[in-house]
Amino acid sequence: MININLNKLNPLELSVHNKLSNIIKSNENIKILEAADRCDVSSSKVSKLVRKLGFESFKQYKQFFSGEQIISEDKKKSTELERLKNYIENFDSVVIDNFLNIFKQYNKIVLFGLGPSFICMEYFAYKLSLLADKSISVAQSEDYAQRLVDKETLLIVFSVTGKFSSFENLLNTAKFCGAEMLLILEEYNTSLTVEVDNIFYLTNSTQDESLLPFEKTRTVFFIFIEEVMAKLMSEQQKNNL
């Protein structure tokens, strides 16, 4: 990702940039020493300029302004990006079908999440309200969620790790009321202490263990949500034909 912002440049740098970008258009193989000489500045000044503009190097700067495809010199991706890439490449749509098979059985849906997961729940609730003709509520307080559930309820809990809260009181209330509970975990976790009949593990990996639960990303949740919505929208369009 590159963000080119000419407003970052002072008048001298802007003058050098304008001259340099025009030179490159007619000589894409120019070396940095020659380019600096033709602009009456030092090579270090040119190097500083291109990095200030957001490029990795003078080579990448030349690639951009000569119209070539930019090839990043830093191929290393963060561990989290690699994990997400692997998740997308191996995405199994069966999990969406299995989720919707349960979801469609209930007209009252309660979405529960803590911290950043609650924000995901709010987004999910908004999207669902556009397509699903159901009663949809969102909660981040166990007490409030317990008051919402009954035997007609599907309680959906999102948690990255399953460790932020035991959900034990909420689970016991759901069982007592006869509600169905789905626990949707982002990370694969075999050490859960709660007994939930339906658990969806969205990945078979974990994020950086040095991060606390609230510090971890919710990107996989949003991908899951969008795939659910895409399937619901597709089904709705078929029904309208």
CSV table of C-alpha atoms in Angstrom, one decimal:
chain,number,residue,atom,x,y,z
A,1,MET,CA,0.0,0.0,0.0
A,2,ILE,CA,1.3,3.4,-1.0
A,3,ASN,CA,0.0,6.8,0.1
A,4,ILE,CA,1.4,9.6,-2.1
A,5,ASN,CA,0.8,12.9,-0.4
A,6,LEU,CA,2.5,15.9,-2.0
A,7,ASN,CA,1.3,18.1,0.8
A,8,LYS,CA,4.1,16.5,2.9
A,9,LEU,CA,6.8,18.2,0.7
A,10,ASN,CA,8.3,21.6,1.4
A,11,PRO,CA,8.7,24.0,-1.6
A,12,LEU,CA,12.2,22.8,-2.4
A,13,GLU,CA,11.2,19.1,-2.2
A,14,LEU,CA,8.2,19.7,-4.4
A,15,SER,CA,10.4,21.4,-7.0
A,16,VAL,CA,12.8,18.5,-7.0
A,17,HIS,CA,10.0,16.0,-7.3
A,18,ASN,CA,8.4,17.8,-10.2
A,19,LYS,CA,11.7,17.9,-12.1
A,20,LEU,CA,12.6,14.4,-11.1
A,21,SER,CA,9.3,12.8,-12.1
A,22,ASN,CA,9.6,14.4,-15.6
A,23,ILE,CA,13.2,13.2,-16.0
A,24,ILE,CA,12.1,9.6,-15.2
A,25,LYS,CA,9.4,9.6,-17.8
A,26,SER,CA,12.1,10.0,-20.5
A,27,ASN,CA,14.8,7.9,-18.8
A,28,GLU,CA,13.4,5.2,-16.5
A,29,ASN,CA,16.9,3.6,-16.1
A,30,ILE,CA,18.5,6.7,-14.6
A,31,LYS,CA,20.6,6.1,-11.5
A,32,ILE,CA,20.0,8.0,-8.3
A,33,LEU,CA,23.4,9.8,-8.5
A,34,GLU,CA,22.7,11.1,-12.0
A,35,ALA,CA,19.1,12.1,-11.0
A,36,ALA,CA,20.4,14.0,-8.0
A,37,ASP,CA,23.0,15.8,-10.1
A,38,ARG,CA,20.5,16.8,-12.7
A,39,CYS,CA,18.3,18.2,-9.9
A,40,ASP,CA,21.2,20.0,-8.2
A,41,VAL,CA,20.8,18.2,-4.9
A,42,SER,CA,22.5,15.3,-3.1
A,43,SER,CA,21.6,11.7,-3.5
A,44,SER,CA,20.6,11.6,0.1
A,45,LYS,CA,18.2,14.4,-0.5
A,46,VAL,CA,16.6,12.4,-3.3
A,47,SER,CA,16.5,9.3,-1.1
A,48,LYS,CA,14.8,11.2,1.7
A,49,LEU,CA,12.3,12.7,-0.8
A,50,VAL,CA,11.1,9.4,-2.2
A,51,ARG,CA,10.7,7.9,1.3
A,52,LYS,CA,8.8,11.0,2.5
A,53,LEU,CA,6.4,10.5,-0.4
A,54,GLY,CA,5.8,6.9,0.8
A,55,PHE,CA,8.0,4.9,-1.5
A,56,GLU,CA,10.3,2.2,-0.3
A,57,SER,CA,13.2,3.2,-2.5
A,58,PHE,CA,14.3,5.3,-5.5
A,59,LYS,CA,13.7,2.2,-7.6
A,60,GLN,CA,10.1,2.0,-6.6
A,61,TYR,CA,9.7,5.7,-7.2
A,62,LYS,CA,11.0,5.2,-10.7
A,63,GLN,CA,8.7,2.3,-11.3
A,64,PHE,CA,5.7,4.4,-10.4
A,65,PHE,CA,6.5,7.5,-12.4
A,66,SER,CA,7.7,5.6,-15.4
A,67,GLY,CA,4.4,3.7,-15.5
A,68,GLU,CA,5.8,0.3,-14.6
A,69,GLN,CA,4.2,-2.2,-12.2
A,70,ILE,CA,5.5,-1.6,-8.7
A,71,ILE,CA,7.2,-4.6,-7.2
A,72,SER,CA,7.7,-4.3,-3.4
A,73,GLU,CA,11.2,-4.9,-2.2
A,74,ASP,CA,9.8,-6.1,1.1
A,75,LYS,CA,7.9,-9.3,0.5
A,76,LYS,CA,7.6,-10.1,4.1
A,77,LYS,CA,4.0,-10.0,5.4
A,78,SER,CA,3.0,-9.8,9.0
A,79,THR,CA,2.1,-13.1,10.7
A,80,GLU,CA,-1.5,-12.0,10.9
A,81,LEU,CA,-1.8,-11.2,7.2
A,82,GLU,CA,-0.4,-14.6,6.4
A,83,ARG,CA,-2.9,-16.2,8.7
A,84,LEU,CA,-5.8,-14.3,7.1
A,85,LYS,CA,-4.6,-15.1,3.7
A,86,ASN,CA,-4.5,-18.8,4.6
A,87,TYR,CA,-8.0,-18.5,6.0
A,88,ILE,CA,-9.4,-16.9,2.9
A,89,GLU,CA,-7.7,-19.4,0.5
A,90,ASN,CA,-9.0,-22.4,2.5
A,91,PHE,CA,-12.4,-20.9,3.4
A,92,ASP,CA,-15.1,-23.6,3.8
A,93,SER,CA,-18.6,-22.5,2.9
A,94,VAL,CA,-20.0,-25.5,4.7
A,95,VAL,CA,-19.7,-23.5,8.0
A,96,ILE,CA,-22.0,-20.9,6.5
A,97,ASP,CA,-24.6,-23.5,5.5
A,98,ASN,CA,-24.5,-25.1,8.9
A,99,PHE,CA,-24.9,-21.8,10.7
A,100,LEU,CA,-27.8,-20.8,8.6
A,101,ASN,CA,-29.6,-24.1,9.0
A,102,ILE,CA,-29.7,-23.4,12.8
A,103,PHE,CA,-30.3,-19.6,12.4
A,104,LYS,CA,-33.4,-20.2,10.2
A,105,GLN,CA,-35.1,-22.3,12.9
A,106,TYR,CA,-35.5,-19.3,15.3
A,107,ASN,CA,-37.4,-16.1,15.0
A,108,LYS,CA,-35.8,-14.5,18.1
A,109,ILE,CA,-32.1,-13.9,17.9
A,110,VAL,CA,-29.9,-12.5,20.7
A,111,LEU,CA,-26.3,-11.6,19.7
A,112,PHE,CA,-23.8,-11.4,22.5
A,113,GLY,CA,-20.2,-10.3,22.6
A,114,LEU,CA,-17.7,-8.5,24.8
A,115,GLY,CA,-15.4,-5.7,24.0
A,116,PRO,CA,-14.5,-5.4,20.3
A,117,SER,CA,-16.6,-8.5,19.6
A,118,PHE,CA,-19.7,-6.6,20.7
A,119,ILE,CA,-19.0,-4.1,17.9
A,120,CYS,CA,-19.0,-7.0,15.5
A,121,MET,CA,-22.4,-8.1,17.0
A,122,GLU,CA,-23.8,-4.6,16.5
A,123,TYR,CA,-22.7,-4.7,12.8
A,124,PHE,CA,-24.1,-8.2,12.4
A,125,ALA,CA,-27.4,-7.2,13.9
A,126,TYR,CA,-27.7,-4.2,11.5
A,127,LYS,CA,-27.0,-6.3,8.5
A,128,LEU,CA,-29.4,-9.1,9.6
A,129,SER,CA,-32.2,-6.6,10.1
A,130,LEU,CA,-32.0,-5.6,6.5
A,131,LEU,CA,-32.7,-9.2,5.2
A,132,ALA,CA,-34.0,-11.4,8.0
A,133,ASP,CA,-37.6,-11.0,9.3
A,134,LYS,CA,-36.7,-11.8,12.8
A,135,SER,CA,-36.5,-10.2,16.3
A,136,ILE,CA,-32.8,-9.3,16.7
A,137,SER,CA,-31.2,-8.0,19.9
A,138,VAL,CA,-27.7,-7.3,20.8
A,139,ALA,CA,-26.1,-7.4,24.3
A,140,GLN,CA,-22.8,-7.1,26.0
A,141,SER,CA,-24.0,-7.5,29.5
A,142,GLU,CA,-24.7,-11.1,30.7
A,143,ASP,CA,-27.5,-9.9,33.0
A,144,TYR,CA,-29.2,-8.1,30.1
A,145,ALA,CA,-28.7,-11.1,27.7
A,146,GLN,CA,-30.1,-13.4,30.4
A,147,ARG,CA,-33.3,-11.3,30.5
A,148,LEU,CA,-33.7,-11.6,26.8
A,149,VAL,CA,-33.5,-15.3,26.2
A,150,ASP,CA,-36.4,-17.8,26.4
A,151,LYS,CA,-37.3,-21.1,24.7
A,152,GLU,CA,-37.9,-19.3,21.4
A,153,THR,CA,-34.4,-17.8,21.3
A,154,LEU,CA,-31.2,-18.5,19.5
A,155,LEU,CA,-28.4,-17.0,21.5
A,156,ILE,CA,-25.3,-16.4,19.4
A,157,VAL,CA,-22.0,-15.6,21.2
A,158,PHE,CA,-18.9,-14.3,19.4
A,159,SER,CA,-15.6,-14.7,21.1
A,160,VAL,CA,-12.1,-14.7,19.6
A,161,THR,CA,-10.5,-17.0,22.2
A,162,GLY,CA,-13.3,-18.2,24.5
A,163,LYS,CA,-11.2,-17.0,27.4
A,164,PHE,CA,-12.3,-13.5,27.8
A,165,SER,CA,-15.3,-14.7,29.8
A,166,SER,CA,-16.4,-18.2,30.8
A,167,PHE,CA,-20.0,-17.4,29.7
A,168,GLU,CA,-21.0,-20.0,32.3
A,169,ASN,CA,-23.8,-18.0,33.9
A,170,LEU,CA,-25.2,-17.1,30.5
A,171,LEU,CA,-25.0,-20.7,29.3
A,172,ASN,CA,-26.8,-22.0,32.4
A,173,THR,CA,-29.5,-19.4,32.0
A,174,ALA,CA,-29.9,-20.3,28.3
A,175,LYS,CA,-30.2,-24.0,29.1
A,176,PHE,CA,-32.6,-23.3,31.9
A,177,CYS,CA,-34.9,-21.3,29.6
A,178,GLY,CA,-34.7,-23.8,26.8
A,179,ALA,CA,-32.8,-21.4,24.5
A,180,GLU,CA,-30.4,-22.6,21.9
A,181,MET,CA,-26.8,-21.3,22.2
A,182,LEU,CA,-24.2,-21.1,19.5
A,183,LEU,CA,-20.6,-20.2,20.4
A,184,ILE,CA,-18.6,-18.8,17.5
A,185,LEU,CA,-14.9,-18.8,18.1
A,186,GLU,CA,-12.3,-17.2,15.9
A,187,GLU,CA,-9.4,-19.3,17.2
A,188,TYR,CA,-9.2,-23.0,17.7
A,189,ASN,CA,-9.4,-23.7,21.4
A,190,THR,CA,-9.6,-27.2,22.9
A,191,SER,CA,-9.4,-26.0,26.5
A,192,LEU,CA,-12.9,-24.6,26.9
A,193,THR,CA,-14.5,-25.2,30.3
A,194,VAL,CA,-18.1,-24.5,29.2
A,195,GLU,CA,-20.2,-27.2,27.6
A,196,VAL,CA,-21.9,-25.8,24.5
A,197,ASP,CA,-23.8,-28.1,22.1
A,198,ASN,CA,-22.9,-26.0,19.0
A,199,ILE,CA,-19.5,-24.5,18.7
A,200,PHE,CA,-18.2,-23.0,15.4
A,201,TYR,CA,-14.4,-22.7,15.1
A,202,LEU,CA,-13.8,-20.3,12.3
A,203,THR,CA,-10.1,-21.1,12.0
A,204,ASN,CA,-7.7,-23.8,13.0
A,205,SER,CA,-5.1,-21.2,14.1
A,206,THR,CA,-4.5,-18.7,16.8
A,207,GLN,CA,-3.4,-15.1,16.7
A,208,ASP,CA,-0.2,-13.8,18.5
A,209,GLU,CA,-0.4,-15.3,22.0
A,210,SER,CA,1.3,-12.2,23.4
A,211,LEU,CA,-1.9,-10.2,22.7
A,212,LEU,CA,-4.7,-10.0,25.1
A,213,PRO,CA,-8.2,-11.0,23.8
A,214,PHE,CA,-9.3,-7.4,23.4
A,215,GLU,CA,-6.1,-6.6,21.4
A,216,LYS,CA,-6.7,-9.3,18.8
A,217,THR,CA,-8.2,-8.6,15.4
A,218,ARG,CA,-11.9,-9.4,14.5
A,219,THR,CA,-11.2,-9.6,10.8
A,220,VAL,CA,-12.3,-13.2,10.5
A,221,PHE,CA,-15.6,-12.4,12.3
A,222,PHE,CA,-16.4,-9.7,9.7
A,223,ILE,CA,-15.5,-12.1,6.8
A,224,PHE,CA,-17.8,-14.7,8.3
A,225,ILE,CA,-20.6,-12.1,8.7
A,226,GLU,CA,-20.3,-10.9,5.1
A,227,GLU,CA,-20.4,-14.5,3.8
A,228,VAL,CA,-23.6,-15.1,5.9
A,229,MET,CA,-25.1,-12.0,4.5
A,230,ALA,CA,-24.1,-12.9,0.9
A,231,LYS,CA,-25.8,-16.3,1.2
A,232,LEU,CA,-28.9,-14.8,2.7
A,233,MET,CA,-29.1,-12.2,-0.1
A,234,SER,CA,-28.6,-14.9,-2.7
A,235,GLU,CA,-31.4,-17.0,-1.3
A,236,GLN,CA,-33.7,-14.0,-1.1
A,237,GLN,CA,-33.0,-13.1,-4.8
A,238,LYS,CA,-33.8,-16.7,-5.8
A,239,ASN,CA,-37.1,-16.6,-3.9
A,240,ASN,CA,-38.1,-13.4,-5.6
A,241,LEU,CA,-37.7,-14.8,-9.1
